[in-house]
Short mmCIF file of C-alpha atoms in Angstrom, two decimals:
data_model
loop_
_atom_site.label_atom_id
_atom_site.label_comp_id
_atom_site.label_asym_id
_atom_site.label_seq_id
_atom_site.Cartn_x
_atom_site.Cartn_y
_atom_site.Cartn_z
CA UNK V 104 -0.03 -0.35 -0.17
CA UNK V 105 1.22 3.50 -0.67
CA UNK V 106 2.04 5.57 1.89
CA UNK V 107 -0.66 8.28 2.36
CA UNK V 108 0.58 12.06 3.01
CA UNK V 109 -0.10 15.73 2.98
CA UNK V 110 -0.01 18.34 -0.19
CA UNK V 111 -1.00 22.01 -0.54
CA UNK V 112 -2.96 22.88 -3.68
CA UNK V 113 -2.06 26.70 -4.29
CA UNK V 114 -4.87 28.33 -5.96
CA UNK V 115 -6.30 32.43 -7.16
CA UNK V 116 -8.18 34.41 -4.55
CA UNK V 117 -11.76 33.03 -5.31
CA UNK V 118 -11.70 30.14 -6.47
CA UNK V 119 -11.09 28.02 -3.03
CA UNK V 120 -14.49 26.34 -2.78
CA UNK V 121 -13.49 25.54 -6.51
CA UNK V 122 -10.45 23.20 -5.95
CA UNK V 123 -11.73 22.00 -2.64
CA UNK V 124 -14.81 20.15 -4.50
CA UNK V 125 -12.54 18.86 -7.62
CA UNK V 126 -10.24 17.05 -5.03
CA UNK V 127 -13.11 15.77 -3.43
CA UNK V 128 -14.24 14.70 -6.67
CA UNK V 129 -10.97 13.42 -7.40
CA UNK V 130 -10.81 11.28 -4.12
CA UNK V 131 -9.03 13.31 -1.79
CA UNK V 132 -9.33 12.61 1.41
CA UNK V 133 -8.64 15.18 5.13
CA UNK V 134 -9.49 18.41 2.43
CA UNK V 135 -8.94 21.51 4.62
CA UNK V 136 -9.55 25.27 2.72
CA UNK V 137 -7.24 28.18 3.45
CA UNK V 138 -7.02 31.76 1.46
CA UNK V 139 -5.80 30.62 -2.57
CA UNK V 140 -4.67 27.23 -0.68
CA UNK V 141 -6.36 24.16 0.43
CA UNK V 142 -4.82 20.84 1.72
CA UNK V 143 -5.40 17.33 1.05
CA UNK V 144 -3.64 13.81 1.52
CA UNK V 145 -3.10 11.35 -0.82
CA UNK V 146 -0.39 8.83 -2.03
CA UNK V 147 1.95 9.21 -5.15
CA UNK V 148 -0.56 8.12 -7.51
CA UNK V 149 -2.63 10.88 -6.16
CA UNK V 150 -0.30 13.40 -6.51
CA UNK V 151 0.19 12.12 -10.19
CA UNK V 152 -3.34 12.63 -10.41
CA UNK V 153 -3.85 16.42 -8.72
CA UNK V 154 -1.27 17.52 -11.16
CA UNK V 155 -2.92 16.30 -13.93
CA UNK V 156 -6.33 16.49 -12.88
CA UNK V 157 -6.83 19.79 -11.44
CA UNK V 158 -8.31 22.35 -13.15
CA UNK V 159 -8.62 25.55 -10.82
CA UNK V 160 -4.88 24.41 -8.92
CA UNK V 161 -1.90 26.27 -9.81
CA UNK V 162 1.08 23.91 -7.61
CA UNK V 163 1.09 20.71 -5.97
CA UNK V 164 2.92 21.47 -2.73
CA UNK V 165 4.10 18.53 -0.71
CA UNK V 166 5.35 19.64 2.13
CA UNK V 167 8.25 17.48 3.95
CA UNK V 168 9.16 19.38 6.93
CA UNK V 169 8.01 22.15 9.83
CA UNK V 170 9.24 24.08 12.30
CA UNK V 171 9.62 27.17 13.83
CA UNK V 172 12.53 29.82 13.49
CA UNK V 173 14.15 32.67 15.37
CA UNK V 174 16.08 34.35 12.72
CA UNK V 175 17.68 33.12 9.17
CA UNK V 176 20.53 31.37 10.51
CA UNK V 177 18.34 29.55 12.57
CA UNK V 178 16.79 28.63 9.37
CA UNK V 179 20.24 27.70 8.02
CA UNK V 180 20.76 25.40 10.87
CA UNK V 181 17.06 23.28 10.61
CA UNK V 182 17.67 23.07 6.61
CA UNK V 183 21.26 21.92 6.62
CA UNK V 184 20.06 19.14 9.52
CA UNK V 185 17.38 17.36 6.87
CA UNK V 186 18.85 14.60 4.91
CA UNK V 187 18.85 15.93 1.26
CA UNK V 188 20.16 13.14 -0.18
CA UNK V 189 16.79 10.79 -0.22
CA UNK V 190 14.97 13.69 -2.60
CA UNK V 191 18.16 14.17 -5.12
CA UNK V 192 22.10 13.34 -6.06
CA UNK V 193 24.75 15.94 -4.73
CA UNK V 194 25.33 16.11 -8.81
CA UNK V 195 21.51 17.57 -9.70
CA UNK V 196 20.66 20.43 -9.75
CA UNK V 197 18.08 23.00 -7.75
CA UNK V 198 15.82 25.76 -7.74
CA UNK V 199 14.23 27.55 -4.34
CA UNK V 200 11.23 29.66 -4.13
CA UNK V 201 10.25 31.76 -1.49
CA UNK V 202 6.57 33.02 0.44
CA UNK V 203 7.13 34.86 3.49
CA UNK V 204 4.66 36.89 5.68
CA UNK V 205 6.19 37.65 8.81
CA UNK V 206 7.11 41.08 10.08
CA UNK V 207 10.71 39.70 11.03
CA UNK V 208 11.12 37.95 8.14
CA UNK V 209 10.35 40.33 5.21
CA UNK V 210 12.93 39.84 2.07
CA UNK V 211 11.72 36.47 -0.10
CA UNK V 212 15.08 36.05 -2.43
CA UNK V 213 17.05 36.25 1.34
CA UNK V 214 15.33 33.59 2.59
CA UNK V 215 15.82 31.55 -0.39
CA UNK V 216 19.51 32.28 -0.74
CA UNK V 217 19.92 30.56 2.99
CA UNK V 218 17.94 27.70 2.14
CA UNK V 219 19.90 27.12 -1.17
CA UNK V 220 23.22 27.76 1.15
CA UNK V 221 22.01 25.30 3.68
CA UNK V 222 21.26 22.78 1.47
CA UNK V 223 24.43 22.92 -1.20
CA UNK V 224 26.74 22.88 2.38
CA UNK V 225 25.28 20.02 3.58
CA UNK V 226 25.88 18.12 0.02
CA UNK V 227 29.55 20.01 0.19
CA UNK V 228 30.08 18.37 3.63
CA UNK V 229 29.17 14.79 2.99
CA UNK V 230 29.57 14.38 -0.45
CA UNK V 231 32.81 16.60 -1.27
CA UNK V 232 30.35 17.24 -4.49
CA UNK V 233 27.46 20.56 -4.69
CA UNK V 234 24.65 20.50 -6.81
CA UNK V 235 24.62 23.31 -9.24
CA UNK V 236 21.10 26.07 -9.31
CA UNK V 237 19.20 25.57 -12.47
CA UNK V 238 15.65 28.20 -12.64
CA UNK V 239 14.66 26.37 -15.35
CA UNK V 240 14.72 22.83 -15.16
CA UNK V 241 15.97 21.68 -11.71
CA UNK V 242 16.12 18.10 -10.75
CA UNK V 243 14.56 19.51 -7.48
CA UNK V 244 12.16 22.17 -7.31
CA UNK V 245 12.60 23.50 -3.11
CA UNK V 246 9.24 25.68 -1.58
CA UNK V 247 9.88 28.01 1.74
CA UNK V 248 6.98 29.16 3.51
CA UNK V 249 7.11 31.21 6.22
CA UNK V 250 4.01 32.33 8.35
CA UNK V 251 5.18 34.57 11.23
CA UNK V 252 7.78 32.41 12.72
CA UNK V 253 6.76 29.05 11.36
CA UNK V 254 8.70 27.99 8.03
CA UNK V 255 7.43 24.80 5.88
CA UNK V 256 9.86 23.45 3.77
CA UNK V 257 7.99 21.63 0.64
CA UNK V 258 9.10 20.23 -2.66
CA UNK V 259 6.92 21.53 -5.43
CA UNK V 260 5.86 18.70 -7.35
CA UNK V 261 4.25 20.59 -10.42
CA UNK V 262 7.59 22.72 -11.37
CA UNK V 263 6.11 25.67 -13.80
CA UNK V 264 2.45 26.95 -12.74
CA UNK V 265 -0.14 24.59 -13.43
CA UNK V 266 -1.96 27.20 -15.36
CA UNK V 267 0.61 26.81 -18.14
CA UNK V 268 -1.00 23.92 -19.73
CA UNK V 269 0.65 23.19 -23.41
CA UNK V 270 -1.85 24.30 -25.96
CA UNK V 271 -0.87 27.81 -26.47
CA UNK V 272 1.09 28.28 -29.20
CA UNK V 273 -0.02 31.77 -29.66
CA UNK V 274 -1.72 35.28 -27.46
CA UNK V 275 -2.68 38.46 -27.47
CA UNK V 276 -2.18 41.63 -25.69
CA UNK V 277 -2.45 39.99 -21.99
CA UNK V 278 -4.10 37.07 -22.54
CA UNK V 279 -6.33 35.20 -19.80
CA UNK V 280 -4.49 32.43 -17.37
CA UNK V 281 -5.82 29.15 -18.07
CA UNK V 282 -7.12 28.70 -14.69
CA UNK V 283 -8.64 31.90 -14.32
CA UNK V 284 -10.49 31.25 -17.24
CA UNK V 285 -11.53 27.53 -16.26
CA UNK V 286 -12.40 28.76 -12.91
CA UNK V 287 -14.88 31.59 -14.73
CA UNK V 288 -16.11 28.87 -16.35
CA UNK V 289 -16.63 26.64 -13.23
CA UNK V 290 -17.65 29.79 -11.42
CA UNK V 291 -20.33 30.33 -13.94
CA UNK V 292 -22.29 27.17 -13.31
CA UNK V 293 -21.86 25.55 -16.94
CA UNK V 294 -22.05 21.94 -17.24
CA UNK V 295 -21.72 21.32 -20.69
CA UNK V 296 -25.81 20.61 -21.10
CA UNK V 297 -26.58 24.05 -23.54
CA UNK V 298 -24.63 26.25 -26.50
CA UNK V 299 -21.97 27.96 -24.72
CA UNK V 300 -20.59 31.46 -25.96
CA UNK V 301 -17.48 33.55 -25.74
CA UNK V 302 -18.08 37.06 -28.07
CA UNK V 303 -14.86 38.04 -27.26
CA UNK V 304 -12.32 34.89 -27.48
CA UNK V 305 -9.23 36.71 -27.82
CA UNK V 306 -6.49 33.33 -28.67
CA UNK V 307 -9.43 31.55 -27.39
CA UNK V 308 -8.89 30.20 -23.54
CA UNK V 309 -11.70 30.29 -22.26
CA UNK V 310 -13.05 28.30 -25.15
CA UNK V 311 -10.74 25.84 -24.43
CA UNK V 312 -10.60 25.35 -21.06
CA UNK V 313 -15.40 25.57 -21.54
CA UNK V 314 -14.40 22.21 -24.17
CA UNK V 315 -12.44 20.48 -21.62
CA UNK V 316 -14.99 21.37 -18.86
CA UNK V 317 -17.82 19.94 -20.91
CA UNK V 318 -16.04 16.67 -21.99
CA UNK V 319 -14.32 16.06 -19.18
CA UNK V 320 -11.17 16.48 -20.07
CA UNK V 321 -7.75 16.69 -17.81
CA UNK V 322 -6.70 20.23 -18.60
CA UNK V 323 -2.87 18.94 -18.23
CA UNK V 324 -3.13 16.32 -20.40
CA UNK V 325 -0.35 18.45 -23.21
CA UNK V 326 1.58 19.67 -20.43
CA UNK V 327 5.72 18.94 -21.59
CA UNK V 328 7.02 18.20 -17.96
CA UNK V 329 5.94 18.08 -14.27
CA UNK V 330 8.74 18.41 -11.83
CA UNK V 331 7.88 15.16 -10.08
CA UNK V 332 9.35 13.46 -12.98
CA UNK V 333 12.55 14.39 -12.20
CA UNK V 334 12.21 13.11 -8.45
CA UNK V 335 14.21 10.27 -7.27
CA UNK V 336 11.03 8.23 -6.39
CA UNK V 337 9.35 9.22 -10.37
CA UNK V 338 7.22 5.80 -11.42
CA UNK V 339 6.30 6.38 -14.82
CA UNK V 340 4.07 3.17 -15.08
CA UNK V 341 2.07 4.47 -12.17
CA UNK V 342 1.49 8.14 -14.34
CA UNK V 343 0.40 6.01 -17.26
CA UNK V 344 -2.17 3.89 -15.17
CA UNK V 345 -3.51 7.60 -13.65
CA UNK V 346 -3.59 9.16 -17.20
CA UNK V 347 -5.43 6.48 -18.59
CA UNK V 348 -8.06 6.16 -15.65
CA UNK V 349 -8.93 10.32 -16.25
CA UNK V 350 -8.87 9.69 -20.25
CA UNK V 351 -11.57 6.48 -19.20
CA UNK V 352 -13.81 9.54 -17.46
CA UNK V 353 -14.24 11.73 -20.43
CA UNK V 354 -17.42 12.50 -21.61
CA UNK V 355 -19.29 13.08 -24.98
CA UNK V 356 -20.35 16.32 -26.21
CA UNK V 357 -23.56 17.35 -27.61
CA UNK V 358 -24.13 21.31 -27.81
CA UNK V 359 -21.99 24.04 -29.33
CA UNK V 360 -19.27 25.49 -28.38
CA UNK V 361 -18.59 29.55 -30.21
CA UNK V 362 -15.90 31.87 -30.28
CA UNK V 363 -16.32 35.23 -31.39
CA UNK V 364 -13.73 37.95 -32.20
CA UNK V 365 -13.54 41.10 -33.83
CA UNK V 366 -9.21 40.30 -34.86
CA UNK V 367 -8.28 38.40 -37.45
CA UNK V 368 -5.31 37.78 -36.20
CA UNK V 369 -7.26 36.93 -32.27
CA UNK V 370 -9.10 34.53 -34.33
CA UNK V 371 -6.48 33.05 -36.14
CA UNK V 372 -4.46 32.29 -32.96
CA UNK V 373 -7.38 30.86 -31.31
CA UNK V 374 -7.87 28.35 -34.18
CA UNK V 375 -4.39 27.75 -33.86
CA UNK V 376 -4.64 27.23 -29.93
CA UNK V 377 -7.35 24.85 -30.42
CA UNK V 378 -5.94 23.03 -32.58
CA UNK V 379 -3.01 21.89 -30.38
CA UNK V 380 -5.43 21.29 -27.70
CA UNK V 381 -6.89 18.83 -30.21
CA UNK V 382 -10.11 20.59 -29.23
CA UNK V 383 -11.01 22.25 -32.96
CA UNK V 384 -14.29 19.29 -33.27
CA UNK V 385 -15.57 20.92 -30.69
CA UNK V 386 -15.29 24.92 -31.31
CA UNK V 387 -16.13 26.96 -33.85
CA UNK V 388 -14.24 30.35 -34.01
CA UNK V 389 -15.67 33.54 -35.82
CA UNK V 390 -14.68 36.52 -37.24
CA UNK V 391 -17.55 38.60 -36.07
CA UNK V 392 -17.84 42.32 -34.04
CA UNK V 393 -20.39 40.96 -30.90
CA UNK V 394 -21.99 44.31 -31.43
CA UNK V 395 -23.61 43.08 -35.01
CA UNK V 396 -24.24 39.99 -33.58
CA UNK V 397 -27.44 38.07 -32.48
CA UNK V 398 -28.52 34.80 -31.28
CA UNK V 399 -28.85 32.33 -33.59
CA UNK V 400 -32.19 29.68 -32.69
CA UNK V 401 -34.46 29.58 -29.08
CA UNK V 402 -31.90 27.43 -27.44
CA UNK V 403 -30.49 28.41 -24.00
CA UNK V 404 -27.28 29.93 -24.23
CA UNK V 405 -24.45 30.23 -22.13
CA UNK V 406 -22.16 32.59 -22.55
CA UNK V 407 -18.88 33.93 -20.66
CA UNK V 408 -16.09 36.47 -21.89
CA UNK V 409 -13.44 38.18 -20.33
CA UNK V 410 -13.93 42.25 -22.04
CA UNK V 411 -11.02 44.24 -23.15
CA UNK V 412 -10.03 46.81 -20.58
CA UNK V 413 -8.09 50.15 -20.99
CA UNK V 414 -4.75 48.55 -20.48
CA UNK V 415 -5.68 46.57 -23.41
CA UNK V 416 -7.28 49.07 -25.84
CA UNK V 417 -7.68 52.20 -26.12
CA UNK V 418 -11.41 52.10 -25.87
CA UNK V 419 -14.16 54.85 -24.65
CA UNK V 420 -15.36 52.57 -21.81
CA UNK V 421 -18.82 54.08 -21.00
CA UNK V 422 -19.83 53.94 -24.88
CA UNK V 423 -18.20 50.25 -24.57
CA UNK V 424 -19.96 48.53 -21.68
CA UNK V 425 -22.96 50.73 -22.90
CA UNK V 426 -23.05 49.09 -25.87
CA UNK V 427 -22.74 45.42 -24.11
CA UNK V 428 -25.82 45.93 -22.36
CA UNK V 429 -27.39 46.88 -25.15
CA UNK V 430 -26.26 44.21 -27.46
CA UNK V 431 -27.60 41.54 -24.36
CA UNK V 432 -31.11 42.78 -23.97
CA UNK V 433 -31.59 43.27 -28.26
CA UNK V 434 -30.14 40.72 -29.56
CA UNK V 435 -29.59 37.89 -26.74
CA UNK V 436 -32.92 36.69 -25.27
CA UNK V 437 -32.61 33.35 -23.33
CA UNK V 438 -29.09 33.72 -22.11
CA UNK V 439 -27.46 34.02 -19.22
CA UNK V 440 -24.15 36.19 -20.19
CA UNK V 441 -21.17 36.26 -17.62
CA UNK V 442 -18.10 38.35 -17.98
CA UNK V 443 -15.15 39.46 -15.14
CA UNK V 444 -13.86 42.49 -14.92
CA UNK V 445 -11.60 44.99 -13.66
CA UNK V 446 -13.21 48.47 -14.14
CA UNK V 447 -15.26 48.42 -12.17
CA UNK V 448 -16.87 52.03 -13.07
CA UNK V 449 -17.36 50.69 -15.91
CA UNK V 450 -20.15 48.71 -14.91
CA UNK V 451 -22.14 51.45 -14.23
CA UNK V 452 -22.65 51.79 -17.83
CA UNK V 453 -24.06 47.96 -18.94
CA UNK V 454 -27.32 49.71 -18.51
CA UNK V 455 -28.89 46.29 -16.74
CA UNK V 456 -29.22 44.94 -13.15
CA UNK V 457 -26.83 41.87 -12.29
CA UNK V 458 -28.05 39.14 -10.58
CA UNK V 459 -24.89 38.23 -9.50
CA UNK V 460 -21.34 39.28 -8.58
CA UNK V 461 -18.43 37.71 -7.36
CA UNK V 462 -15.30 39.44 -6.06
CA UNK V 463 -12.62 38.20 -7.79
CA UNK V 464 -8.51 39.10 -9.02
CA UNK V 465 -7.54 39.14 -12.15
CA UNK V 466 -3.38 38.73 -11.97
CA UNK V 467 -3.23 42.08 -9.04
CA UNK V 468 -5.80 43.88 -10.56
CA UNK V 469 -9.79 43.68 -8.15
CA UNK V 470 -12.66 42.00 -10.46
CA UNK V 471 -15.72 41.67 -10.54
CA UNK V 472 -17.50 38.49 -12.10
CA UNK V 473 -20.72 39.39 -12.83
CA UNK V 474 -23.75 37.50 -14.08
CA UNK V 475 -26.68 39.26 -16.56
CA UNK V 476 -29.94 36.70 -16.87
CA UNK V 477 -31.42 37.38 -20.48
CA UNK V 478 -34.94 37.11 -20.30
CA UNK V 479 -37.44 36.13 -23.24
CA UNK V 480 -40.87 37.59 -23.54
CA UNK V 481 -42.17 40.36 -20.98
CA UNK V 482 -39.60 39.40 -18.14
CA UNK V 483 -37.32 40.85 -20.18
CA UNK V 484 -39.17 44.15 -20.12
CA UNK V 485 -39.49 43.80 -16.36
CA UNK V 486 -36.10 43.19 -15.33
CA UNK V 487 -34.23 45.14 -17.71
CA UNK V 488 -34.91 47.92 -18.05
CA UNK V 489 -32.09 50.30 -17.95
CA UNK V 490 -30.58 52.06 -14.20
#
């Protein structure tokens, strides 16, 4: 029986509930929610499964030691005491990242440096050989987390952030992060049981994530590498078995996923990315200006999009957001429309009353995910008079 151990999945602010639910569905135990993270218990196979299958996780960390520290020298001594030979060879390569929430320890780069010194010195003193630093593709990536005086040392099993799915070769200005895109689609409650549209699709990230959710395709199948593939205990047969078990759970999808963008170059990039992800059979992308379109047919439509904001395009925000409201109201009856914006003033110009507002962060920008329900017939006039 494989040993179980505690792990930590990091996520974006506002996605903790989604990640908790995902971990539960994957089969994790001892799940505990925190801020921007959820801890859980599983074995090595589950660690592989979490990296492959979680849509809203940015990293999966495996804590290997936790202790209290008084100062930087104390940190060095505690790290030096650890048996690093069980995790890497003295001829291997190393990278350290640090997160620090403490009044006493304020410089995360200095914390990384002291940790690196302790590991390197330990190898040199015991083997006369020292590991080298490789920030891009290290054999071992170590994460140091300091909360006040409590220090946790973890192995980073993911390597590069899990939002780097591997299907995106082409992006536009300020493309939306894949984890953020997946989280928006999940928060909107879309379950693949209706048509889906992103009317300002950019490089196609929301479309790709929606297609994977609809078909229950694991999000990280396309990644070139996870950090755990360089670990001493890497088990390729177990990994392939986990991959196969996840692929058996994919499902058929019987609706349409549609993307529009008024930029021909964005449409070309989006098509490339969807093709790379092997999702182009589920998604059709067209060169259209959303403000000149209307809903096709009477079927229920689920819309999720990320309208451009001031930093990305030189546009008149008031007119732009008013046009979003007018287009939804006049041309898209029977639609649940969700979009994210960090321009909270511009929201007032949509002219419709949102039925939901969810507080999120888009990179460092405070944002809202808003929902507008476009009713058919008489309810439409009743609920959607301009404020």
